[in-house]
């Protein structure tokens, strides 16, 4: 009935997109290796930090 009004209050779904969003990846690891990482409290953060430090230039 009021297309201008409907368009002005239209909302997107979910969170706003981040400018530097992370990319989801799948990595196959040996179960024992994964167990050792998961034994750490913040294992995902620690793994990401280590990968960033070791990444080639």
Short mmCIF file of N, CA and C in Angstrom, two decimals:
data_model
loop_
_atom_site.label_atom_id
_atom_site.label_comp_id
_atom_site.label_asym_id
_atom_site.label_seq_id
_atom_site.Cartn_x
_atom_site.Cartn_y
_atom_site.Cartn_z
N UNK A 1 0.81 -1.18 0.00
CA UNK A 1 0.00 0.00 0.00
C UNK A 1 0.87 1.26 0.00
N UNK A 2 1.95 1.27 0.80
CA UNK A 2 2.88 2.38 0.86
C UNK A 2 4.28 1.86 0.57
N UNK A 3 4.62 1.66 -0.70
CA UNK A 3 5.92 1.06 -1.03
C UNK A 3 7.11 1.86 -0.52
N UNK A 4 7.02 3.18 -0.52
CA UNK A 4 8.13 4.01 -0.03
C UNK A 4 8.36 3.76 1.46
N UNK A 5 7.27 3.68 2.21
CA UNK A 5 7.38 3.44 3.64
C UNK A 5 7.95 2.04 3.91
N UNK A 6 7.45 1.06 3.18
CA UNK A 6 7.94 -0.31 3.35
C UNK A 6 9.43 -0.40 3.04
N UNK A 7 9.87 0.26 1.99
CA UNK A 7 11.28 0.23 1.61
C UNK A 7 12.14 0.95 2.66
N UNK A 8 11.63 2.01 3.25
CA UNK A 8 12.42 2.77 4.22
C UNK A 8 12.62 2.02 5.53
N UNK A 9 11.73 1.11 5.86
CA UNK A 9 11.86 0.38 7.13
C UNK A 9 12.33 -1.06 6.91
N UNK A 10 12.64 -1.40 5.67
CA UNK A 10 13.10 -2.75 5.35
C UNK A 10 14.43 -3.01 6.06
N UNK A 11 14.54 -4.11 6.72
CA UNK A 11 15.76 -4.47 7.45
C UNK A 11 16.39 -5.70 6.84
N UNK A 12 17.71 -5.75 6.91
CA UNK A 12 18.39 -6.95 6.45
C UNK A 12 18.42 -7.96 7.58
N UNK A 13 18.62 -9.20 7.22
CA UNK A 13 18.65 -10.26 8.22
C UNK A 13 20.07 -10.49 8.71
N UNK A 14 20.19 -10.84 9.99
CA UNK A 14 21.48 -11.19 10.57
C UNK A 14 22.33 -9.98 10.92
N UNK A 15 23.56 -10.28 11.26
CA UNK A 15 24.51 -9.23 11.64
C UNK A 15 24.96 -8.45 10.41
N UNK A 16 25.39 -7.22 10.64
CA UNK A 16 25.98 -6.46 9.53
C UNK A 16 27.28 -7.13 9.09
N UNK A 17 27.59 -7.05 7.82
CA UNK A 17 28.82 -7.65 7.30
C UNK A 17 30.03 -6.87 7.78
N UNK A 18 31.06 -7.62 8.21
CA UNK A 18 32.30 -6.98 8.66
C UNK A 18 33.16 -6.66 7.44
N UNK A 19 33.94 -5.61 7.58
CA UNK A 19 34.81 -5.20 6.50
C UNK A 19 35.92 -6.24 6.26
N UNK A 20 36.45 -6.80 7.33
CA UNK A 20 37.53 -7.79 7.23
C UNK A 20 37.08 -9.13 7.80
N UNK A 21 36.00 -9.65 7.27
CA UNK A 21 35.43 -10.90 7.76
C UNK A 21 36.41 -12.06 7.55
N UNK A 22 36.38 -12.99 8.45
CA UNK A 22 37.23 -14.17 8.35
C UNK A 22 36.61 -15.17 7.38
N UNK A 23 37.43 -16.05 6.83
CA UNK A 23 36.99 -17.05 5.88
C UNK A 23 36.99 -18.42 6.55
N UNK A 24 35.90 -19.14 6.43
CA UNK A 24 35.82 -20.49 6.99
C UNK A 24 36.57 -21.46 6.07
N UNK A 25 37.39 -22.31 6.68
CA UNK A 25 38.14 -23.32 5.92
C UNK A 25 38.00 -24.67 6.61
N UNK A 26 38.30 -25.71 5.87
CA UNK A 26 38.30 -27.06 6.42
C UNK A 26 39.72 -27.61 6.31
N UNK A 27 40.24 -28.10 7.41
CA UNK A 27 41.59 -28.67 7.44
C UNK A 27 41.50 -30.05 8.06
N UNK A 28 42.14 -31.01 7.44
CA UNK A 28 42.14 -32.37 7.97
C UNK A 28 43.39 -32.56 8.83
N UNK A 29 43.18 -32.89 10.10
CA UNK A 29 44.29 -33.07 11.05
C UNK A 29 44.24 -34.46 11.64
N UNK A 30 45.40 -34.92 12.05
CA UNK A 30 45.49 -36.18 12.77
C UNK A 30 44.71 -36.03 14.08
N UNK A 31 43.93 -37.03 14.48
CA UNK A 31 43.13 -36.91 15.70
C UNK A 31 43.95 -36.57 16.94
N UNK A 32 45.15 -37.11 17.04
CA UNK A 32 45.99 -36.80 18.22
C UNK A 32 46.43 -35.34 18.21
N UNK A 33 46.73 -34.83 17.04
CA UNK A 33 47.11 -33.42 16.93
C UNK A 33 45.96 -32.53 17.35
N UNK A 34 44.76 -32.82 16.87
CA UNK A 34 43.59 -32.03 17.22
C UNK A 34 43.30 -32.11 18.71
N UNK A 35 43.44 -33.27 19.30
CA UNK A 35 43.22 -33.41 20.74
C UNK A 35 44.16 -32.52 21.54
N UNK A 36 45.43 -32.45 21.11
CA UNK A 36 46.39 -31.61 21.81
C UNK A 36 46.03 -30.14 21.69
N UNK A 37 45.58 -29.70 20.52
CA UNK A 37 45.15 -28.32 20.36
C UNK A 37 43.91 -28.03 21.20
N UNK A 38 42.95 -28.93 21.18
CA UNK A 38 41.69 -28.72 21.89
C UNK A 38 41.87 -28.75 23.40
N UNK A 39 42.98 -29.27 23.88
CA UNK A 39 43.25 -29.28 25.32
C UNK A 39 43.53 -27.87 25.83
N UNK A 40 43.89 -26.96 24.92
CA UNK A 40 44.12 -25.56 25.30
C UNK A 40 42.78 -24.86 25.40
N UNK A 41 42.72 -23.87 26.27
CA UNK A 41 41.46 -23.16 26.49
C UNK A 41 41.01 -22.37 25.25
N UNK A 42 41.89 -21.61 24.65
CA UNK A 42 41.55 -20.80 23.48
C UNK A 42 42.29 -21.35 22.25
N UNK A 43 42.06 -22.60 21.93
CA UNK A 43 42.85 -23.26 20.92
C UNK A 43 42.67 -22.66 19.53
N UNK A 44 41.49 -22.20 19.19
CA UNK A 44 41.29 -21.61 17.85
C UNK A 44 42.08 -20.31 17.71
N UNK A 45 42.05 -19.50 18.74
CA UNK A 45 42.79 -18.24 18.73
C UNK A 45 44.29 -18.50 18.65
N UNK A 46 44.75 -19.45 19.44
CA UNK A 46 46.18 -19.78 19.45
C UNK A 46 46.62 -20.34 18.10
N UNK A 47 45.79 -21.17 17.49
CA UNK A 47 46.14 -21.75 16.19
C UNK A 47 46.18 -20.65 15.13
N UNK A 48 45.22 -19.75 15.14
CA UNK A 48 45.19 -18.65 14.18
C UNK A 48 46.42 -17.76 14.33
N UNK A 49 46.80 -17.49 15.59
CA UNK A 49 47.98 -16.66 15.85
C UNK A 49 49.24 -17.34 15.31
N UNK A 50 49.39 -18.62 15.56
CA UNK A 50 50.56 -19.35 15.09
C UNK A 50 50.61 -19.38 13.56
N UNK A 51 49.47 -19.62 12.93
CA UNK A 51 49.44 -19.63 11.46
C UNK A 51 49.80 -18.27 10.89
N UNK A 52 49.31 -17.21 11.52
CA UNK A 52 49.63 -15.85 11.05
C UNK A 52 51.12 -15.58 11.19
N UNK A 53 51.71 -15.99 12.30
CA UNK A 53 53.16 -15.77 12.50
C UNK A 53 54.00 -16.54 11.50
N UNK A 54 53.55 -17.72 11.11
CA UNK A 54 54.33 -18.58 10.23
C UNK A 54 53.98 -18.41 8.75
N UNK A 55 53.04 -17.58 8.44
CA UNK A 55 52.61 -17.40 7.05
C UNK A 55 53.74 -16.78 6.22
N UNK A 56 53.90 -17.27 5.00
CA UNK A 56 54.94 -16.67 4.14
C UNK A 56 54.56 -15.24 3.75
N UNK A 57 55.58 -14.45 3.46
CA UNK A 57 55.34 -13.04 3.08
C UNK A 57 54.79 -12.90 1.70
#
